[in-house]
Amino acid sequence: GAVVSQHPSWVICKSGTSVKIECRSLDFQATTMFWYRQFPKQSLMLMATSNEGSKATYEQGVEKDKFLINHASLTLSTLTVTSAHPEDSSFYICSVIAGWADTQYFGPGTRLTVL
Amino acid sequence: QQQVKQSPQSLIVQKGGISIINCAYENTAFDYFPWYQQFPGKGPALLIAIRPDVSEKKEGRFTISFNKSAKQFSLHIMDSQPGDSATYFCAANVQGAQKLVFGQGTRLTINP
């Protein structure tokens, strides 16, 4: 399977600031990456589909101006949470599609805490 | 119709026992069914997956049973160990559509 990394693994920021999270596909060229959000004890919620070289596709209810996604290369996608507020505190996870039947492989996640 | 319903929400099994987690779906277009294992503070890891053209797939202690007519599939963990304690998610998608639809998750605890 594909190996996916995320940076940082955790981040604490003040309300009103912006935070960038990186997702890297280490051994696979990913034309498509996904960004998920997971609240404690809940399932994964798809936020957006990140396509290399084009605009991301956001799920209904996800603010595209707040969650900026850039997929500038086949190995890197970034999620920027702009003007973060405490309600944006969550676990953010990216995934890439590789191999058989559109299998998704997930990164280790980034814990965002907004004070 | 896009939902995947997972049960139970939580499960406690004694060491050495069999853990069984069930999922049901409505969308007959789903044609790929993976299971993911997630430990606290970590991303989900692919455990095992099945296509609907087979009724069972086994990998080590993990088995997926698939009932196409009932639109149900389940994960069986044989000889459950404390290290299996984690949250398990079933999922489904339509090949080509790429998006995964996740179940609600099952928190499994294996008592020593």
PDB file of N, CA and C in Angstrom, chain A residues 50-54 69-78:
ATOM      1  N   SER A  50      -8.973  16.510  -3.261  1.00  0.00           N
ATOM      2  CA  SER A  50      -7.910  17.360  -3.767  1.00  0.00           C
ATOM      3  C   SER A  50      -7.354  16.759  -5.054  1.00  0.00           C
ATOM      4  N   ASN A  51      -7.422  17.511  -6.133  1.00  0.00           N
ATOM      5  CA  ASN A  51      -6.958  17.023  -7.423  1.00  0.00           C
ATOM      6  C   ASN A  51      -5.712  17.789  -7.861  1.00  0.00           C
ATOM      7  N   GLU A  52      -4.686  17.072  -8.237  1.00  0.00           N
ATOM      8  CA  GLU A  52      -3.439  17.688  -8.646  1.00  0.00           C
ATOM      9  C   GLU A  52      -3.640  18.597  -9.843  1.00  0.00           C
ATOM     10  N   GLY A  53      -3.218  19.833  -9.683  1.00  0.00           N
ATOM     11  CA  GLY A  53      -3.270  20.792 -10.777  1.00  0.00           C
ATOM     12  C   GLY A  53      -4.614  21.436 -11.025  1.00  0.00           C
ATOM     13  N   SER A  54      -5.599  21.138 -10.192  1.00  0.00           N
ATOM     14  CA  SER A  54      -6.904  21.768 -10.379  1.00  0.00           C
ATOM     15  C   SER A  54      -7.518  22.098  -9.027  1.00  0.00           C
ATOM     16  N   ILE A  69      -7.371  24.354   0.088  1.00  0.00           N
ATOM     17  CA  ILE A  69      -6.632  23.158  -0.301  1.00  0.00           C
ATOM     18  C   ILE A  69      -5.832  23.447  -1.555  1.00  0.00           C
ATOM     19  N   ASN A  70      -4.571  23.048  -1.515  1.00  0.00           N
ATOM     20  CA  ASN A  70      -3.685  23.201  -2.653  1.00  0.00           C
ATOM     21  C   ASN A  70      -3.002  21.878  -2.934  1.00  0.00           C
ATOM     22  N   HIS A  71      -3.065  21.427  -4.160  1.00  0.00           N
ATOM     23  CA  HIS A  71      -2.470  20.146  -4.562  1.00  0.00           C
ATOM     24  C   HIS A  71      -1.535  20.434  -5.723  1.00  0.00           C
ATOM     25  N   ALA A  72      -0.377  20.995  -5.378  1.00  0.00           N
ATOM     26  CA  ALA A  72       0.517  21.542  -6.397  1.00  0.00           C
ATOM     27  C   ALA A  72       1.387  20.491  -7.067  1.00  0.00           C
ATOM     28  N   SER A  73       1.526  19.319  -6.445  1.00  0.00           N
ATOM     29  CA  SER A  73       2.356  18.280  -7.054  1.00  0.00           C
ATOM     30  C   SER A  73       1.720  16.931  -6.817  1.00  0.00           C
ATOM     31  N   LEU A  74       2.273  15.907  -7.443  1.00  0.00           N
ATOM     32  CA  LEU A  74       1.707  14.563  -7.323  1.00  0.00           C
ATOM     33  C   LEU A  74       1.996  13.926  -5.968  1.00  0.00           C
ATOM     34  N   THR A  75       2.792  14.600  -5.137  1.00  0.00           N
ATOM     35  CA  THR A  75       3.117  14.010  -3.846  1.00  0.00           C
ATOM     36  C   THR A  75       2.748  14.902  -2.668  1.00  0.00           C
ATOM     37  N   LEU A  76       2.193  16.074  -2.919  1.00  0.00           N
ATOM     38  CA  LEU A  76       1.930  16.997  -1.820  1.00  0.00           C
ATOM     39  C   LEU A  76       0.582  17.710  -1.982  1.00  0.00           C
ATOM     40  N   SER A  77      -0.203  17.632  -0.925  1.00  0.00           N
ATOM     41  CA  SER A  77      -1.423  18.421  -0.826  1.00  0.00           C
ATOM     42  C   SER A  77      -1.382  19.142   0.511  1.00  0.00           C
ATOM     43  N   THR A  78      -1.861  20.375   0.539  1.00  0.00           N
ATOM     44  CA  THR A  78      -1.887  21.110   1.793  1.00  0.00           C
ATOM     45  C   THR A  78      -3.297  21.597   2.094  1.00  0.00           C
TER      46      THR A  78
END
